[in-house]
Coordinates of C-alpha atoms and ligand atoms in Angstrom, one line a residue:
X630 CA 0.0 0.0 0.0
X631 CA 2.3 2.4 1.0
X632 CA 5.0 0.9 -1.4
X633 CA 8.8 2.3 -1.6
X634 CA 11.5 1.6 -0.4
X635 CA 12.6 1.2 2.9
X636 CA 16.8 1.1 4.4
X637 CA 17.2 -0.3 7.8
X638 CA 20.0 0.1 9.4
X639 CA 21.5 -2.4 11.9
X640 CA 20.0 -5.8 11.9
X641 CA 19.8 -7.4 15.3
X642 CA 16.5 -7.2 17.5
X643 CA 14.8 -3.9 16.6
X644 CA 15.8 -4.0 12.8
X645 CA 14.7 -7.3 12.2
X646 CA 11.5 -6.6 14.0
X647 CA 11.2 -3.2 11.8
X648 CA 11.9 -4.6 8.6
X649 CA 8.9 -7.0 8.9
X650 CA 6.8 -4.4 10.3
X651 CA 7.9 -2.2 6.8
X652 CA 7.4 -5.3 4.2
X653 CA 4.2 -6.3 5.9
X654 CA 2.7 -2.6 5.5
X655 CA 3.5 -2.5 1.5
X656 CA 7.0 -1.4 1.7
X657 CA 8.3 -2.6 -2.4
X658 CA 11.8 -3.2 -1.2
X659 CA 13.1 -3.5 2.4
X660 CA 17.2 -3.8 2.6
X661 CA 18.8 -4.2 6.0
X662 CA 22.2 -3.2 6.0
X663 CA 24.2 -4.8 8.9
X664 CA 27.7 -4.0 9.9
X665 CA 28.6 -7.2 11.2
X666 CA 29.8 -9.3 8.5
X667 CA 29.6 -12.5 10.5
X668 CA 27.0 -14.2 12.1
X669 CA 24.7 -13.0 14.3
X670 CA 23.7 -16.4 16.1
X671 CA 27.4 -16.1 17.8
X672 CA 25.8 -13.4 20.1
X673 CA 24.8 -16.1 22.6
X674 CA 24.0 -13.8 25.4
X675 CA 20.7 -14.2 27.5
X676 CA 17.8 -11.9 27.8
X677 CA 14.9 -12.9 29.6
X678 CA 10.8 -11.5 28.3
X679 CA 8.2 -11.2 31.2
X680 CA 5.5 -14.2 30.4
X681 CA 2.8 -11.4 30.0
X682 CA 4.9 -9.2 27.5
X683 CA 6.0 -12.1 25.4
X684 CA 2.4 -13.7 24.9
X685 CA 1.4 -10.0 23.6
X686 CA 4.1 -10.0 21.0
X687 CA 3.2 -13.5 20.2
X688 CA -1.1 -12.4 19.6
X689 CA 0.5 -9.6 17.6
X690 CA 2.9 -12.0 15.4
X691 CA 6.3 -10.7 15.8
X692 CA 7.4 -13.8 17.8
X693 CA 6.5 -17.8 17.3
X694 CA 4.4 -19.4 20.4
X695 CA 6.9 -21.8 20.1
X696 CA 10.2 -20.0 20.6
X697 CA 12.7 -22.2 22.6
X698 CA 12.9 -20.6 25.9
X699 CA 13.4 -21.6 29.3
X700 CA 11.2 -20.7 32.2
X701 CA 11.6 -18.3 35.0
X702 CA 9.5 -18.8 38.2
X703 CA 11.1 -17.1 41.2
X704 CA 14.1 -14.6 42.1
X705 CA 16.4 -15.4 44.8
X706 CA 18.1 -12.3 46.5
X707 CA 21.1 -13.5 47.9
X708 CA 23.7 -11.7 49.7
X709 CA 27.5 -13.1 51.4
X710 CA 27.0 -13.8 55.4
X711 CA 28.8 -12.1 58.1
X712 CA 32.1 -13.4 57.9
X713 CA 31.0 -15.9 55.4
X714 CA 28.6 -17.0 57.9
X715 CA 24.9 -18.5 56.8
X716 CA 26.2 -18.7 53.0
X717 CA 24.5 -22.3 53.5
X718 CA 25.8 -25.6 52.4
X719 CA 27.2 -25.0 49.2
X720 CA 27.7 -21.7 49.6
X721 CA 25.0 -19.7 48.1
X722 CA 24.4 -16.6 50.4
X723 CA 22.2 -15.9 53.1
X724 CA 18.6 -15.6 51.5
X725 CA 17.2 -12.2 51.5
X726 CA 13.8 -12.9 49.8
X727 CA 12.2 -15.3 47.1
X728 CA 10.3 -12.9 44.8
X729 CA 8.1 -14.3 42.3
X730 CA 9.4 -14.0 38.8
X731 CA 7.2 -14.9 35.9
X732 CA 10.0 -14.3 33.0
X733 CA 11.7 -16.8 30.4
X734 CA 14.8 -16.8 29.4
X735 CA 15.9 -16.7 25.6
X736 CA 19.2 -17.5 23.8
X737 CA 19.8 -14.1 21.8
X738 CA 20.8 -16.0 18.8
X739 CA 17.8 -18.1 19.1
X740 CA 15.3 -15.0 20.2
X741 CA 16.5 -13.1 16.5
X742 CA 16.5 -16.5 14.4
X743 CA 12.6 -16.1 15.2
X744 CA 11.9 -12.7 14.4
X745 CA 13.9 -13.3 10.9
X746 CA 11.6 -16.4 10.4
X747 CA 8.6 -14.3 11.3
X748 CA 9.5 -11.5 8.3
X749 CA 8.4 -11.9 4.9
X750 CA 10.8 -13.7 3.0
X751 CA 11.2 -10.1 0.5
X752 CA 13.6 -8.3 3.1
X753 CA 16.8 -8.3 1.9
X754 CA 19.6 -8.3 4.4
X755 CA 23.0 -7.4 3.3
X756 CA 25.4 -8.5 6.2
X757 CA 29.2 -6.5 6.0
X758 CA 27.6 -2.9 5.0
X759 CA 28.3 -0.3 7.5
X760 CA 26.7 2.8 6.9
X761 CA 28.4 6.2 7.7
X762 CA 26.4 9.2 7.2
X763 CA 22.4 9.1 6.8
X764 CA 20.4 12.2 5.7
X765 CA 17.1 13.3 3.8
X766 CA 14.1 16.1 4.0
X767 CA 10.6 15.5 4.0
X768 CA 10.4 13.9 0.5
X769 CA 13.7 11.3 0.7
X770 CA 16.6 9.8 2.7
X771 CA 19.8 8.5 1.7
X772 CA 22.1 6.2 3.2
X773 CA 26.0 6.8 2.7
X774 CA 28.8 4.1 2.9
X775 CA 32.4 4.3 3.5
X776 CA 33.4 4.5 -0.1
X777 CA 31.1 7.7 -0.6
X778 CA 28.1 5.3 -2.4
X779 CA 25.3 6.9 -1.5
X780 CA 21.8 5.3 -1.9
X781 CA 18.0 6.8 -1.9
X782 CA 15.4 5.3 -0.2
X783 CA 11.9 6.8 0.8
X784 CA 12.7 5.9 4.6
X785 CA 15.5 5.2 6.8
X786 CA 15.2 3.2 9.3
X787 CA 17.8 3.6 12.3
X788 CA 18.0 0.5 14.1
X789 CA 21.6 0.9 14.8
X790 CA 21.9 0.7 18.9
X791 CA 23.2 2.6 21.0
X792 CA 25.7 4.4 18.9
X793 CA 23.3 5.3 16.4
X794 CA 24.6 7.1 12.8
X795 CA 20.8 7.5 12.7
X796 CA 20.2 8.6 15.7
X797 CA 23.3 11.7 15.2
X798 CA 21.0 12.7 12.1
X799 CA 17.5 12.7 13.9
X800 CA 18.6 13.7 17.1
X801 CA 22.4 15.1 17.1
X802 CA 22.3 16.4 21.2
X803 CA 21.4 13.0 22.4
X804 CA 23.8 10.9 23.9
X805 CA 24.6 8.4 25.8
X806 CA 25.5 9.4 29.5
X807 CA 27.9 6.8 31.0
X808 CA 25.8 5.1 34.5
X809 CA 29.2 4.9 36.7
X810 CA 29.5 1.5 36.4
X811 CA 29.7 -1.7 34.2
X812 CA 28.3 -4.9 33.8
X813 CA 30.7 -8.0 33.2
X814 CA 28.7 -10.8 31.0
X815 CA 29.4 -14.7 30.5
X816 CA 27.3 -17.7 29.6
X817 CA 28.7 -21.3 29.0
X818 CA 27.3 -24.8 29.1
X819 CA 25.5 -25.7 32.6
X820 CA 27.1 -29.0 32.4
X821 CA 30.2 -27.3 33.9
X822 CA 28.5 -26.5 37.1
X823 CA 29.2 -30.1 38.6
X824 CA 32.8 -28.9 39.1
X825 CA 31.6 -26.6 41.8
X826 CA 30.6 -28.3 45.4
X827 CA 26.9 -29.0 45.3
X828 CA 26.7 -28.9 41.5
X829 CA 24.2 -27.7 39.4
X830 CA 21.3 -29.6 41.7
X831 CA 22.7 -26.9 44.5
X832 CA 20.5 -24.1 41.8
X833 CA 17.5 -25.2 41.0
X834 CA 16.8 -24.6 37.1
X835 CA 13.8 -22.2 37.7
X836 CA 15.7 -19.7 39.6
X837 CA 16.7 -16.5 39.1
X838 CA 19.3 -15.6 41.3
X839 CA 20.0 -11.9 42.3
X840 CA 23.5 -11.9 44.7
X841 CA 24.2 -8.7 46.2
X842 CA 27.0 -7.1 47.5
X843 CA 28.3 -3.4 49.2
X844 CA 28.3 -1.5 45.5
X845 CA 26.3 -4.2 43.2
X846 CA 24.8 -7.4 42.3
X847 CA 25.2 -10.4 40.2
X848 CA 22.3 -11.8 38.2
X849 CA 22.2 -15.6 37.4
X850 CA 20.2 -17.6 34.9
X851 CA 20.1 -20.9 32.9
X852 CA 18.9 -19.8 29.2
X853 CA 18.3 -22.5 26.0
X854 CA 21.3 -23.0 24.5
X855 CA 21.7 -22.0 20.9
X856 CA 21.1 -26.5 20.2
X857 CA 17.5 -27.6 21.2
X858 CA 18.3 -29.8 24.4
X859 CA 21.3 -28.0 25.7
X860 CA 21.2 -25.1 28.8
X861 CA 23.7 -22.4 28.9
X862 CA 24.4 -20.3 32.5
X863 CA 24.2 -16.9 31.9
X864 CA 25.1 -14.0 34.2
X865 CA 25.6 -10.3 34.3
X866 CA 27.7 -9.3 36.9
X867 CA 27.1 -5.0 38.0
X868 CA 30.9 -3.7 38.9
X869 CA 32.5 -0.4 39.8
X870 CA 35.0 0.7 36.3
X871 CA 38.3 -1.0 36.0
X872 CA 41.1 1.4 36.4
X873 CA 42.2 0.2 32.8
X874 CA 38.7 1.1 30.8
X875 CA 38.7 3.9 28.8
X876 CA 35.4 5.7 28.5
X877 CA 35.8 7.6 24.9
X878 CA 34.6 6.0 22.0
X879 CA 33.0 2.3 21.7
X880 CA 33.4 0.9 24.7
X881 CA 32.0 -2.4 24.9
X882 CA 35.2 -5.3 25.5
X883 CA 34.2 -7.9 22.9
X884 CA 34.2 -11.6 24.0
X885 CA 37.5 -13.5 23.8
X886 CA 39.7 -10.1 24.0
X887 CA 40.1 -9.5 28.0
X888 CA 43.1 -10.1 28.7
X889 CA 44.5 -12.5 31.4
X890 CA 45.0 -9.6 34.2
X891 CA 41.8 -8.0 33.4
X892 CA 40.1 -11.4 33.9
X893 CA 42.1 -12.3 36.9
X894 CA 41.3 -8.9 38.4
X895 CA 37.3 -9.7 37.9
X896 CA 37.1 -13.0 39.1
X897 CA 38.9 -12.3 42.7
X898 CA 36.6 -9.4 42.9
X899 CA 33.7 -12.0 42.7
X900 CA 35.4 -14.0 45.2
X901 CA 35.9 -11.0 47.7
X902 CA 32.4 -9.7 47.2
X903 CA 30.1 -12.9 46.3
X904 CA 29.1 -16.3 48.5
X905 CA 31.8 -18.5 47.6
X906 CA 29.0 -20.9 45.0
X907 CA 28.2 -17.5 43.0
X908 CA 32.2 -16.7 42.5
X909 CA 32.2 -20.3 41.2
X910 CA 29.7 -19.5 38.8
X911 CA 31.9 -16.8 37.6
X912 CA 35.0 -18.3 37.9
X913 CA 34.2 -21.3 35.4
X914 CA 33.4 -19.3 32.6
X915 CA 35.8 -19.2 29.8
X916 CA 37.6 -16.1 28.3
X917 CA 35.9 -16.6 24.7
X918 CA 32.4 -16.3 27.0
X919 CA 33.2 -13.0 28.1
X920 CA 32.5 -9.7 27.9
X921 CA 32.4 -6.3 29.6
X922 CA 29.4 -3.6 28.7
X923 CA 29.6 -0.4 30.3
X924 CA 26.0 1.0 31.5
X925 CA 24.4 3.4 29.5
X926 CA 21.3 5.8 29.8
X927 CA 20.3 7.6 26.6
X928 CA 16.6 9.1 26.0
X929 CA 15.5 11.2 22.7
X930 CA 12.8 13.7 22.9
X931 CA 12.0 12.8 19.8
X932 CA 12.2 9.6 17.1
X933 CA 12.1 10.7 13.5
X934 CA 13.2 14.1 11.2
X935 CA 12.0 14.1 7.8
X936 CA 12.3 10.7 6.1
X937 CA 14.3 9.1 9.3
X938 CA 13.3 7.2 11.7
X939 CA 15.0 5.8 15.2
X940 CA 14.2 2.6 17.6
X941 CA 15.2 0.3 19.4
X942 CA 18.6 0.9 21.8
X943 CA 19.2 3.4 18.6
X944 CA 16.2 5.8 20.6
X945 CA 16.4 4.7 24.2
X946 CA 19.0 2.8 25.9
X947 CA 17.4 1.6 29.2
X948 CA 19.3 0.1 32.2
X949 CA 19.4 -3.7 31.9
X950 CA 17.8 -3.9 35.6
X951 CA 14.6 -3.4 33.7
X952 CA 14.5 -6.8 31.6
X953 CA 13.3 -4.8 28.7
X954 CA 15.2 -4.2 26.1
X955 CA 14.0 -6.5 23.4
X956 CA 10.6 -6.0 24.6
X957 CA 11.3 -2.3 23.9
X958 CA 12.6 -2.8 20.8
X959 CA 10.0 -4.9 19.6
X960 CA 7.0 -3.0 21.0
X961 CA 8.4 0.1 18.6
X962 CA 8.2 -1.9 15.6
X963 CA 5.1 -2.9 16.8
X964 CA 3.5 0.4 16.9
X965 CA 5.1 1.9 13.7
X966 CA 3.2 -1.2 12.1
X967 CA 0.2 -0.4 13.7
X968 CA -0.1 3.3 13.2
X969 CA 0.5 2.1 9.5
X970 CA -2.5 -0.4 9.5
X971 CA -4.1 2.5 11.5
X972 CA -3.7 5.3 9.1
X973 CA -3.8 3.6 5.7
X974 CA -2.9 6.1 3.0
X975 CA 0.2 5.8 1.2
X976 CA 2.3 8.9 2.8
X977 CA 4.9 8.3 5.3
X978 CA 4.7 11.3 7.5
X979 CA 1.5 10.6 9.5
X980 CA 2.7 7.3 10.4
X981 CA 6.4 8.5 11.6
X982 CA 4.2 11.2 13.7
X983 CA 2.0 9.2 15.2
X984 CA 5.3 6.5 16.2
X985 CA 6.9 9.5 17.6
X986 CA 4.1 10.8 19.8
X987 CA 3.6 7.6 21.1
X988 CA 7.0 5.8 22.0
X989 CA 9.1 8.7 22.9
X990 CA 7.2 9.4 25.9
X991 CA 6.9 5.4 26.6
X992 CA 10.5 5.5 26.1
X993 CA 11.5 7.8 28.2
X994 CA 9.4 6.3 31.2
X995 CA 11.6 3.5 30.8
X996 CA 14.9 5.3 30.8
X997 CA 13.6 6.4 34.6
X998 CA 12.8 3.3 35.5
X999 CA 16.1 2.0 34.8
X1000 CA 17.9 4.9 36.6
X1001 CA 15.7 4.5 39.4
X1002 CA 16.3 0.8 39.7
X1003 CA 20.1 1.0 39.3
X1004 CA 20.2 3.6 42.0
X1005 CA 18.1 1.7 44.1
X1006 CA 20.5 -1.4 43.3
X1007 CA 23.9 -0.5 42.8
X1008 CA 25.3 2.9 43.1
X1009 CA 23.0 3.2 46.3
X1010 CA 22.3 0.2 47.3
X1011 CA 21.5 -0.8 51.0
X1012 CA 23.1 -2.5 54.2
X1013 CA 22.1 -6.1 52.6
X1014 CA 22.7 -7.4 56.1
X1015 CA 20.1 -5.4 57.2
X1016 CA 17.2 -6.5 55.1
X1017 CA 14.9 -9.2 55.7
X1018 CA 12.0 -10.4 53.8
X1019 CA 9.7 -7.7 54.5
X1020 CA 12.1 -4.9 53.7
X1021 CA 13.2 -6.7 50.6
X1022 CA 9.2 -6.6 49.6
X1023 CA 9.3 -2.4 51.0
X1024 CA 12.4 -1.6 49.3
X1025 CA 11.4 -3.2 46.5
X1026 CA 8.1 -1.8 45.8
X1027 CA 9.8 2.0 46.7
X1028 CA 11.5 1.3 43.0
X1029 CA 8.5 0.9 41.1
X1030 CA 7.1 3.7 42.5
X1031 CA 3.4 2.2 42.1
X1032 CA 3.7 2.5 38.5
X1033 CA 4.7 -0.8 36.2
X1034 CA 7.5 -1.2 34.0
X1035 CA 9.4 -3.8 35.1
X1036 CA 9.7 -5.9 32.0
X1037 CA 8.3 -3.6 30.2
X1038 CA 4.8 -1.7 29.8
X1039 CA 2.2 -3.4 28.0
X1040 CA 1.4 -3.9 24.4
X1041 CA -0.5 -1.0 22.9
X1042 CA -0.5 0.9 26.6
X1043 CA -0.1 4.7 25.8
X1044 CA 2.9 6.2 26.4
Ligands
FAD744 C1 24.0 -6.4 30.0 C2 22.7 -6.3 29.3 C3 21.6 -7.2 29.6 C4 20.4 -7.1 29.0 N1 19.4 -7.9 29.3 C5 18.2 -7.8 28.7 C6 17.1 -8.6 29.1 O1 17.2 -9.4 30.0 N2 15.9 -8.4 28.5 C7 15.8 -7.6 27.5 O2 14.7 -7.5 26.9 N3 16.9 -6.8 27.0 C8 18.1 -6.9 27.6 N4 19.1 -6.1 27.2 C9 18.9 -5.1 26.1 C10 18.8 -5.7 24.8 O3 19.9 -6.5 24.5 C11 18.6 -4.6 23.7 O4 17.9 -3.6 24.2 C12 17.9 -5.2 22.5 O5 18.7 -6.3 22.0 C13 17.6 -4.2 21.4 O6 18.7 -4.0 20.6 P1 18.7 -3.2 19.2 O7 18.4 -4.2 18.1 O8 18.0 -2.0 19.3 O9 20.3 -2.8 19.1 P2 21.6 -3.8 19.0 O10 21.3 -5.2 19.5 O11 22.7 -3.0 19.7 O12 21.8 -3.9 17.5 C14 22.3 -2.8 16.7 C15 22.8 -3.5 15.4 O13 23.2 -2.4 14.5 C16 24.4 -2.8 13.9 N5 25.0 -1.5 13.5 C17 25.5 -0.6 14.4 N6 26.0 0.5 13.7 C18 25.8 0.2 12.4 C19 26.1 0.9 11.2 N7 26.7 2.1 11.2 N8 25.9 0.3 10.0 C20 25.3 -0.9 9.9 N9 24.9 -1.6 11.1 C21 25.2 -1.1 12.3 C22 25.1 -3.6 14.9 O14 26.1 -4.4 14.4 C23 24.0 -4.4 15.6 O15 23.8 -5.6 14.9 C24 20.3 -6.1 27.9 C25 21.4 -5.3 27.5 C26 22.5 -5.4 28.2 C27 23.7 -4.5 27.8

């Protein structure tokens, strides 16, 4: 209906999830252009969907019922015993409070193989293209690559993450503000927990586990692994900066290129701060499993400019304390197809108003959330070994505030 032809840039969660939102509303041609020339599956990092959220997505078609996942039911908060004392058996912490958890957990690779099964088999993905400069008025955009080749499309999708080329064209003075801390991330094979006293039996599959310490928290789950039948732990690990990270320019620390002291430094800081099973955990997981993000924040008052378009971590990069992210990123795609199939017509600019009027604000709650909770969590976390289960419960709802979010908001909720 609306026909054209549509660029997206970056092809992980929220461009895949775009570029079948663009095909299915009439786009002629839809071409995602993705940096990374290798592919994707390797990016076998966990991210979990609250139950609720994904059976939304799943109604609305942008993920399969039957997406291999692994199933959430509670969240242990944990934190290291006086002296080491009441860390239990194996060594798991004094419990703070069992919090019910109704999340599953999801492979990354396995999570995008679906939504690239779920798009129309027209989208073109060119893996290896990085784009460098984007642009365009009211009537056109263009994409530009390294070698100056510049190509016109009628829109240009930025789904590019958090250092968005899009997002410098839509929305130049936003950027992301560094949180004051990182987040180490690893994931391997559960088989290897039977080389830690009490084994893998000692955490029960369906747990979520939460371990705090003075300054940050380690969270701890099983996900699918990328082969139906196998498990993979997965953890994210909340740290003050290492001396040695510099903070200018891409700053991510890709899998497999830590080096032996920076490693070493991160694993006896687990075993100083974490119950002597959780530093285990750590311990066990191989350099070429992983990785250090720092923590970002980054809101945009605004989503499109002329012919271009942002979403996903490209328009909002929330806290990962909020579990949202890929629901985020799908929900946007969501409702730019919607206000298409809402609005008809064969114009862009109605649609790319009505996207922006509605996500930036639902973005931007999220972005709050995610500052609220990593204050709350981290940078001003309490005495742990003063809480107890009611003033987990207390403290906890004090983050939400009495509003939702956690996980996300819900499918088609104004923002
Ligand atoms: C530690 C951590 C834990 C998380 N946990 C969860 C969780 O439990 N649940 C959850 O829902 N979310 C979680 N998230 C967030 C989630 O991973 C993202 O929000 C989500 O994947 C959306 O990503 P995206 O597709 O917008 O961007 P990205 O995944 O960053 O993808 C951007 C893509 O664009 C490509 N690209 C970039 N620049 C260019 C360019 N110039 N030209 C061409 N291609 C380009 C990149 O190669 C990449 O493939 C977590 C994030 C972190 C950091």
């Amino acid at each position: 209906m609306r026909g054209g032809a549509v660029a997206v840039v970056g092809g992980s969660i929220a461009g895949s999830a775009f570029a079948g939102a663009a095909a299915r509303l009439g786009a002629e041609r839809v071409v995602v252009l993705e940096r990374s020339p290798g592919r994707l599956e390797d990016r076998g990092l966990g991210i979990c969907t609250h139950n609720d959220r994904f059976a939304e997505l799943v109604d609305a078609g942008h993920l399969a019922p039957d997406t291999r996942r692994h199933r959430l039911t509670v969240r242990r908060w944990a934190a290291r015993g006086p002296a080491g004392e009441g860390d239990g058996p194996h060594g798991r912490g004094r419990p703070l409070w069992l919090q019910p958890f109704p999340f599953h957990s999801h492979h990354w690779a396995v999570l995008w193989q679906t939504l690239r099964e779920q798009a129309p088999e027209s989208v073109e993905y060119r893996p290896g293209t990085t784009v460098t400069a984007v642009g365009g008025d009211r009537d056109g955009a263009w994409t530009e690559q390294a070698d100056g080749t510049r190509t016109p499309y009628d829109l240009v999708i930025g789904a590019d993450g958090y250092r968005s080329v899009v997002r410098a064209a839509v929305c130049p003075q936003a950027e992301p503000e560094y949180a004051g801390y990182v987040c180490w991330r690893g994931s391997y094979d559960s088989a290897l927990l039977d080389a830690l006293p009490g084994g893998a039996a000692a955490w029960p599959e369906e747990e979520c586990a939460t371990v705090c310490y003075p300054g940050g928290q380690v969270v701890l789950y099983r996900i699918p692994g990328f082969d139906p039948g196998s498990t993979l732990v997965n953890w994210v690990f909340y740290a003050p900066t290492p001396d040695w990270l510099r903070l200018d320019g891409p700053t991510a620390v890709a899998a497999g290129t830590l080096t032996d002291e920076q490693l070493d430094g991160m694993r006896e800081f687990a075993a100083r701060q974490l119950p002597p099973y959780w530093a285990g955990v750590i311990a066990l997981t191989p350099r070429e499993r992983t990785l250090l993000q720092p923590v970002y924040d980054l809101a945009t008052p605004y989503r499109t400019a002329g012919r271009l378009l942002i979403g996903g971590d490209a328009a909002t990069v929330v806290r990962p304390h909020n579990t949202s992210g890929a629901v985020k990123a799908l929900q946007d795609a969501h409702a730019f197809e919607q206000a298409g199939r809402r609005l008809g017509g064969d114009t862009w600019a109605p649609l790319l108003a009505a996207y922006d009027r509605e996500r930036s604000a639902a973005g931007l709650e999220l972005v709050n959330l995610g500052r609220t909770l990593g204050r709350a969590q981290v940078t001003g976390a309490p005495d742990w070994s003063a809480m107890d289960e009611p003033a987990m419960a207390e403290w906890w709802r004090g983050q939400l505030g009495g509003g939702g979010g956690f996980g996300g908001h819900a499918l088609g909720r104004a923002g």
